[in-house]
PDB file of C-alpha atoms in Angstrom:
ATOM      1  CA  UNK R   1     -32.584  25.731   0.107  1.00 46.00           C
ATOM      2  CA  UNK R   2     -31.833  24.618  -3.480  1.00 49.00           C
ATOM      3  CA  UNK R   3     -28.316  23.193  -3.975  1.00 49.00           C
ATOM      4  CA  UNK R   4     -26.928  23.624  -7.634  1.00 50.00           C
ATOM      5  CA  UNK R   5     -25.281  20.224  -7.560  1.00 49.00           C
ATOM      6  CA  UNK R   6     -28.345  18.480  -6.214  1.00 47.00           C
ATOM      7  CA  UNK R   7     -30.539  20.143  -8.870  1.00 47.00           C
ATOM      8  CA  UNK R   8     -28.095  18.994 -11.631  1.00 49.00           C
ATOM      9  CA  UNK R   9     -28.160  15.492 -10.211  1.00 47.00           C
ATOM     10  CA  UNK R  10     -31.961  15.452  -9.965  1.00 48.00           C
ATOM     11  CA  UNK R  11     -32.477  16.630 -13.540  1.00 49.00           C
ATOM     12  CA  UNK R  12     -30.106  14.005 -14.931  1.00 48.00           C
ATOM     13  CA  UNK R  13     -31.202  11.139 -12.665  1.00 58.00           C
ATOM     14  CA  UNK R  14     -32.711   9.139 -15.427  1.00 65.00           C
ATOM     15  CA  UNK R  15     -30.470   8.949 -18.363  1.00 71.00           C
ATOM     16  CA  UNK R  16     -31.090   7.302 -21.692  1.00 77.00           C
ATOM     17  CA  UNK R  17     -28.659   4.381 -22.264  1.00 75.00           C
ATOM     18  CA  UNK R  18     -27.956   2.942 -25.604  1.00 76.00           C
ATOM     19  CA  UNK R  19     -25.651  -0.071 -26.424  1.00 78.00           C
ATOM     20  CA  UNK R  20     -24.420  -0.653 -29.835  1.00 80.00           C
ATOM     21  CA  UNK R  21     -22.729  -3.884 -30.867  1.00 80.00           C
ATOM     22  CA  UNK R  22     -20.354  -3.801 -33.790  1.00 81.00           C
ATOM     23  CA  UNK R  23     -18.603  -7.012 -34.880  1.00 78.00           C
ATOM     24  CA  UNK R  24     -15.495  -5.119 -36.095  1.00 79.00           C
ATOM     25  CA  UNK R  25     -15.118  -3.046 -32.903  1.00 75.00           C
ATOM     26  CA  UNK R  26     -11.610  -3.516 -31.400  1.00 68.00           C
ATOM     27  CA  UNK R  27     -11.888  -1.100 -28.453  1.00 70.00           C
ATOM     28  CA  UNK R  28     -14.970  -0.318 -26.301  1.00 74.00           C
ATOM     29  CA  UNK R  29     -15.777   3.305 -26.061  1.00 78.00           C
ATOM     30  CA  UNK R  30     -18.476   5.335 -24.160  1.00 81.00           C
ATOM     31  CA  UNK R  31     -19.816   8.553 -25.529  1.00 84.00           C
ATOM     32  CA  UNK R  32     -21.776  10.881 -23.394  1.00 83.00           C
ATOM     33  CA  UNK R  33     -24.079  13.311 -25.247  1.00 85.00           C
ATOM     34  CA  UNK R  34     -25.416  16.080 -23.023  1.00 85.00           C
ATOM     35  CA  UNK R  35     -26.725  19.659 -23.394  1.00 86.00           C
ATOM     36  CA  UNK R  36     -24.291  21.041 -20.883  1.00 87.00           C
ATOM     37  CA  UNK R  37     -21.363  19.823 -18.730  1.00 87.00           C
ATOM     38  CA  UNK R  38     -22.472  19.438 -15.171  1.00 86.00           C
ATOM     39  CA  UNK R  39     -20.743  18.096 -12.078  1.00 86.00           C
ATOM     40  CA  UNK R  40     -22.761  14.981 -12.141  1.00 83.00           C
ATOM     41  CA  UNK R  41     -21.674  14.355 -15.817  1.00 82.00           C
ATOM     42  CA  UNK R  42     -18.120  14.915 -14.982  1.00 84.00           C
ATOM     43  CA  UNK R  43     -18.418  12.503 -12.043  1.00 82.00           C
ATOM     44  CA  UNK R  44     -19.970   9.881 -14.355  1.00 80.00           C
ATOM     45  CA  UNK R  45     -17.223  10.275 -17.005  1.00 78.00           C
ATOM     46  CA  UNK R  46     -14.616  10.011 -14.243  1.00 78.00           C
ATOM     47  CA  UNK R  47     -16.104   6.787 -12.857  1.00 75.00           C
ATOM     48  CA  UNK R  48     -16.413   5.215 -16.381  1.00 72.00           C
ATOM     49  CA  UNK R  49     -12.686   6.043 -17.077  1.00 72.00           C
ATOM     50  CA  UNK R  50     -11.547   4.472 -13.866  1.00 67.00           C
ATOM     51  CA  UNK R  51     -13.637   1.281 -14.288  1.00 61.00           C
ATOM     52  CA  UNK R  52     -11.484  -1.657 -15.271  1.00 56.00           C
ATOM     53  CA  UNK R  53     -12.491  -3.341 -18.396  1.00 58.00           C
ATOM     54  CA  UNK R  54     -14.095  -6.727 -17.891  1.00 65.00           C
ATOM     55  CA  UNK R  55     -13.883  -7.932 -21.525  1.00 76.00           C
ATOM     56  CA  UNK R  56     -10.984  -8.049 -23.973  1.00 83.00           C
ATOM     57  CA  UNK R  57     -11.156  -8.979 -27.676  1.00 86.00           C
ATOM     58  CA  UNK R  58      -8.838 -11.761 -28.708  1.00 89.00           C
ATOM     59  CA  UNK R  59      -8.279 -13.350 -32.113  1.00 90.00           C
ATOM     60  CA  UNK R  60      -8.401 -17.051 -32.820  1.00 90.00           C
ATOM     61  CA  UNK R  61      -8.744 -18.704 -36.216  1.00 91.00           C
ATOM     62  CA  UNK R  62      -9.226 -15.230 -37.732  1.00 87.00           C
ATOM     63  CA  UNK R  63     -12.384 -14.616 -35.568  1.00 88.00           C
ATOM     64  CA  UNK R  64     -12.608 -11.818 -32.983  1.00 88.00           C
ATOM     65  CA  UNK R  65     -13.760 -13.439 -29.714  1.00 88.00           C
ATOM     66  CA  UNK R  66     -14.839 -11.610 -26.442  1.00 87.00           C
ATOM     67  CA  UNK R  67     -12.848 -12.798 -23.481  1.00 89.00           C
ATOM     68  CA  UNK R  68     -14.144 -12.097 -19.940  1.00 88.00           C
ATOM     69  CA  UNK R  69     -11.470 -11.009 -17.498  1.00 87.00           C
ATOM     70  CA  UNK R  70     -12.421 -13.995 -15.217  1.00 89.00           C
ATOM     71  CA  UNK R  71     -11.598 -16.450 -17.935  1.00 91.00           C
ATOM     72  CA  UNK R  72      -8.027 -15.228 -18.212  1.00 92.00           C
ATOM     73  CA  UNK R  73      -5.033 -17.242 -16.844  1.00 94.00           C
ATOM     74  CA  UNK R  74      -2.338 -15.079 -18.047  1.00 94.00           C
ATOM     75  CA  UNK R  75      -1.400 -12.461 -20.788  1.00 95.00           C
ATOM     76  CA  UNK R  76       2.145 -12.655 -22.210  1.00 95.00           C
ATOM     77  CA  UNK R  77       4.268 -11.403 -25.020  1.00 96.00           C
ATOM     78  CA  UNK R  78       6.156 -13.882 -27.279  1.00 94.00           C
ATOM     79  CA  UNK R  79       7.914 -13.185 -30.558  1.00 93.00           C
ATOM     80  CA  UNK R  80       6.445  -9.679 -30.867  1.00 93.00           C
ATOM     81  CA  UNK R  81       2.862 -10.724 -30.326  1.00 95.00           C
ATOM     82  CA  UNK R  82       0.644 -10.541 -27.182  1.00 96.00           C
ATOM     83  CA  UNK R  83      -1.377 -13.641 -26.206  1.00 96.00           C
ATOM     84  CA  UNK R  84      -4.209 -14.331 -23.748  1.00 94.00           C
ATOM     85  CA  UNK R  85      -4.283 -17.816 -22.295  1.00 94.00           C
ATOM     86  CA  UNK R  86      -7.671 -19.170 -21.196  1.00 92.00           C
ATOM     87  CA  UNK R  87      -9.123 -22.623 -20.598  1.00 90.00           C
ATOM     88  CA  UNK R  88     -10.451 -22.390 -24.193  1.00 90.00           C
ATOM     89  CA  UNK R  89      -7.007 -21.773 -25.598  1.00 91.00           C
ATOM     90  CA  UNK R  90      -4.703 -19.007 -26.832  1.00 93.00           C
ATOM     91  CA  UNK R  91      -5.943 -15.747 -28.304  1.00 95.00           C
ATOM     92  CA  UNK R  92      -3.866 -13.074 -29.889  1.00 94.00           C
ATOM     93  CA  UNK R  93      -4.651  -9.474 -28.863  1.00 93.00           C
ATOM     94  CA  UNK R  94      -3.678  -6.340 -30.743  1.00 90.00           C
ATOM     95  CA  UNK R  95      -2.604  -4.282 -27.726  1.00 90.00           C
ATOM     96  CA  UNK R  96       0.667  -3.964 -25.834  1.00 92.00           C
ATOM     97  CA  UNK R  97       1.002  -5.446 -22.394  1.00 93.00           C
ATOM     98  CA  UNK R  98       1.228  -1.937 -20.991  1.00 91.00           C
ATOM     99  CA  UNK R  99      -2.159  -1.026 -22.643  1.00 88.00           C
ATOM    100  CA  UNK R 100      -3.740  -4.162 -21.303  1.00 90.00           C
ATOM    101  CA  UNK R 101      -2.355  -3.681 -17.813  1.00 89.00           C
ATOM    102  CA  UNK R 102      -4.056  -0.268 -17.658  1.00 84.00           C
ATOM    103  CA  UNK R 103      -7.411  -1.805 -18.669  1.00 83.00           C
ATOM    104  CA  UNK R 104      -7.411  -4.624 -16.192  1.00 87.00           C
ATOM    105  CA  UNK R 105      -8.565  -4.737 -12.532  1.00 84.00           C
ATOM    106  CA  UNK R 106      -5.387  -4.176 -10.412  1.00 82.00           C
ATOM    107  CA  UNK R 107      -6.832  -6.323  -7.657  1.00 84.00           C
ATOM    108  CA  UNK R 108      -7.286  -9.307  -9.907  1.00 88.00           C
ATOM    109  CA  UNK R 109      -4.233  -9.026 -12.299  1.00 92.00           C
ATOM    110  CA  UNK R 110      -0.557  -8.470 -11.523  1.00 92.00           C
ATOM    111  CA  UNK R 111       2.448  -7.970 -13.698  1.00 93.00           C
ATOM    112  CA  UNK R 112       5.213 -10.555 -12.845  1.00 93.00           C
ATOM    113  CA  UNK R 113       7.717  -9.720 -15.551  1.00 93.00           C
ATOM    114  CA  UNK R 114       8.343  -7.454 -18.509  1.00 93.00           C
ATOM    115  CA  UNK R 115       6.483  -9.888 -20.692  1.00 95.00           C
ATOM    116  CA  UNK R 116       3.753 -11.390 -18.473  1.00 96.00           C
ATOM    117  CA  UNK R 117       0.676 -10.550 -16.518  1.00 95.00           C
ATOM    118  CA  UNK R 118      -1.142 -13.212 -14.449  1.00 94.00           C
ATOM    119  CA  UNK R 119      -4.590 -13.542 -12.878  1.00 93.00           C
ATOM    120  CA  UNK R 120      -4.349 -13.955  -9.102  1.00 92.00           C
ATOM    121  CA  UNK R 121      -7.602 -15.967  -9.172  1.00 91.00           C
ATOM    122  CA  UNK R 122      -6.039 -18.578 -11.336  1.00 93.00           C
ATOM    123  CA  UNK R 123      -2.927 -19.262  -9.032  1.00 91.00           C
ATOM    124  CA  UNK R 124      -2.704 -22.426  -6.903  1.00 92.00           C
ATOM    125  CA  UNK R 125       0.443 -21.241  -5.128  1.00 90.00           C
ATOM    126  CA  UNK R 126       3.659 -19.162  -5.156  1.00 87.00           C
ATOM    127  CA  UNK R 127       6.881 -21.200  -4.624  1.00 87.00           C
ATOM    128  CA  UNK R 128       9.355 -18.948  -2.910  1.00 81.00           C
ATOM    129  CA  UNK R 129      12.017 -21.664  -2.554  1.00 77.00           C
ATOM    130  CA  UNK R 130      13.886 -20.654  -5.647  1.00 68.00           C
ATOM    131  CA  UNK R 131      16.691 -18.249  -4.779  1.00 71.00           C
ATOM    132  CA  UNK R 132      15.993 -14.733  -6.060  1.00 71.00           C
ATOM    133  CA  UNK R 133      12.856 -15.611  -7.856  1.00 78.00           C
ATOM    134  CA  UNK R 134       9.346 -16.915  -7.385  1.00 87.00           C
ATOM    135  CA  UNK R 135       7.717 -19.841  -9.226  1.00 89.00           C
ATOM    136  CA  UNK R 136       3.937 -19.240  -9.894  1.00 91.00           C
ATOM    137  CA  UNK R 137       1.854 -22.463 -10.245  1.00 91.00           C
ATOM    138  CA  UNK R 138      -1.475 -21.947 -12.102  1.00 90.00           C
ATOM    139  CA  UNK R 139      -4.602 -24.086 -11.788  1.00 90.00           C
ATOM    140  CA  UNK R 140      -4.120 -25.281 -15.378  1.00 86.00           C
ATOM    141  CA  UNK R 141      -0.741 -26.860 -14.430  1.00 89.00           C
ATOM    142  CA  UNK R 142       1.421 -24.237 -16.124  1.00 88.00           C
ATOM    143  CA  UNK R 143       4.200 -22.528 -14.415  1.00 90.00           C
ATOM    144  CA  UNK R 144       5.472 -18.987 -14.638  1.00 91.00           C
ATOM    145  CA  UNK R 145       8.415 -17.232 -12.930  1.00 91.00           C
ATOM    146  CA  UNK R 146       8.385 -13.786 -11.296  1.00 91.00           C
ATOM    147  CA  UNK R 147      11.332 -11.801 -12.572  1.00 89.00           C
ATOM    148  CA  UNK R 148      13.655 -10.349 -10.016  1.00 87.00           C
ATOM    149  CA  UNK R 149      12.560  -6.838 -10.680  1.00 89.00           C
ATOM    150  CA  UNK R 150       8.977  -7.817  -9.729  1.00 89.00           C
ATOM    151  CA  UNK R 151       9.739 -10.020  -6.739  1.00 87.00           C
ATOM    152  CA  UNK R 152       9.313  -7.146  -4.003  1.00 86.00           C
ATOM    153  CA  UNK R 153       5.923  -6.367  -5.601  1.00 85.00           C
ATOM    154  CA  UNK R 154       4.745  -9.902  -5.456  1.00 84.00           C
ATOM    155  CA  UNK R 155       6.025 -10.338  -1.860  1.00 82.00           C
ATOM    156  CA  UNK R 156       4.110  -7.277  -0.895  1.00 85.00           C
ATOM    157  CA  UNK R 157       0.933  -8.719  -2.427  1.00 80.00           C
ATOM    158  CA  UNK R 158       1.494 -11.948  -0.539  1.00 78.00           C
ATOM    159  CA  UNK R 159       2.280 -10.175   2.692  1.00 79.00           C
ATOM    160  CA  UNK R 160       5.732 -11.840   2.949  1.00 74.00           C
TER     161      UNK R 160
END
């Protein structure tokens, strides 16, 4: 018995993949070119859309630099600009925190205030001794504070 979905998948099992690198690119995009829309193509598009972005483009000294998500300590807004802090320094990014939050892996990054997102892998500890707030100590020695609005979310992540 031939199943239509199986036949679609079998026909499209080996796809041609092309990667194009453009130095002026500010946002990664994937274009699928196909003869007809099939269930397997729809599934592929859905998986790609849901995949967290592992690289962001930051600007430092007028140069666009690719920043891997595992390099990021925190992302924060200050004076109308959004900054990415890494071991290599600060990079400006031309996206809002809300846009960045949608792109990042929700298991690795968490929003701790209206103006800051942190990487859970770069945290030494959470100090809950402050009344009503949480102090976040990062591996680079910096400190951040969870705003009262986000405390329940952080406590849930910590299992407290």
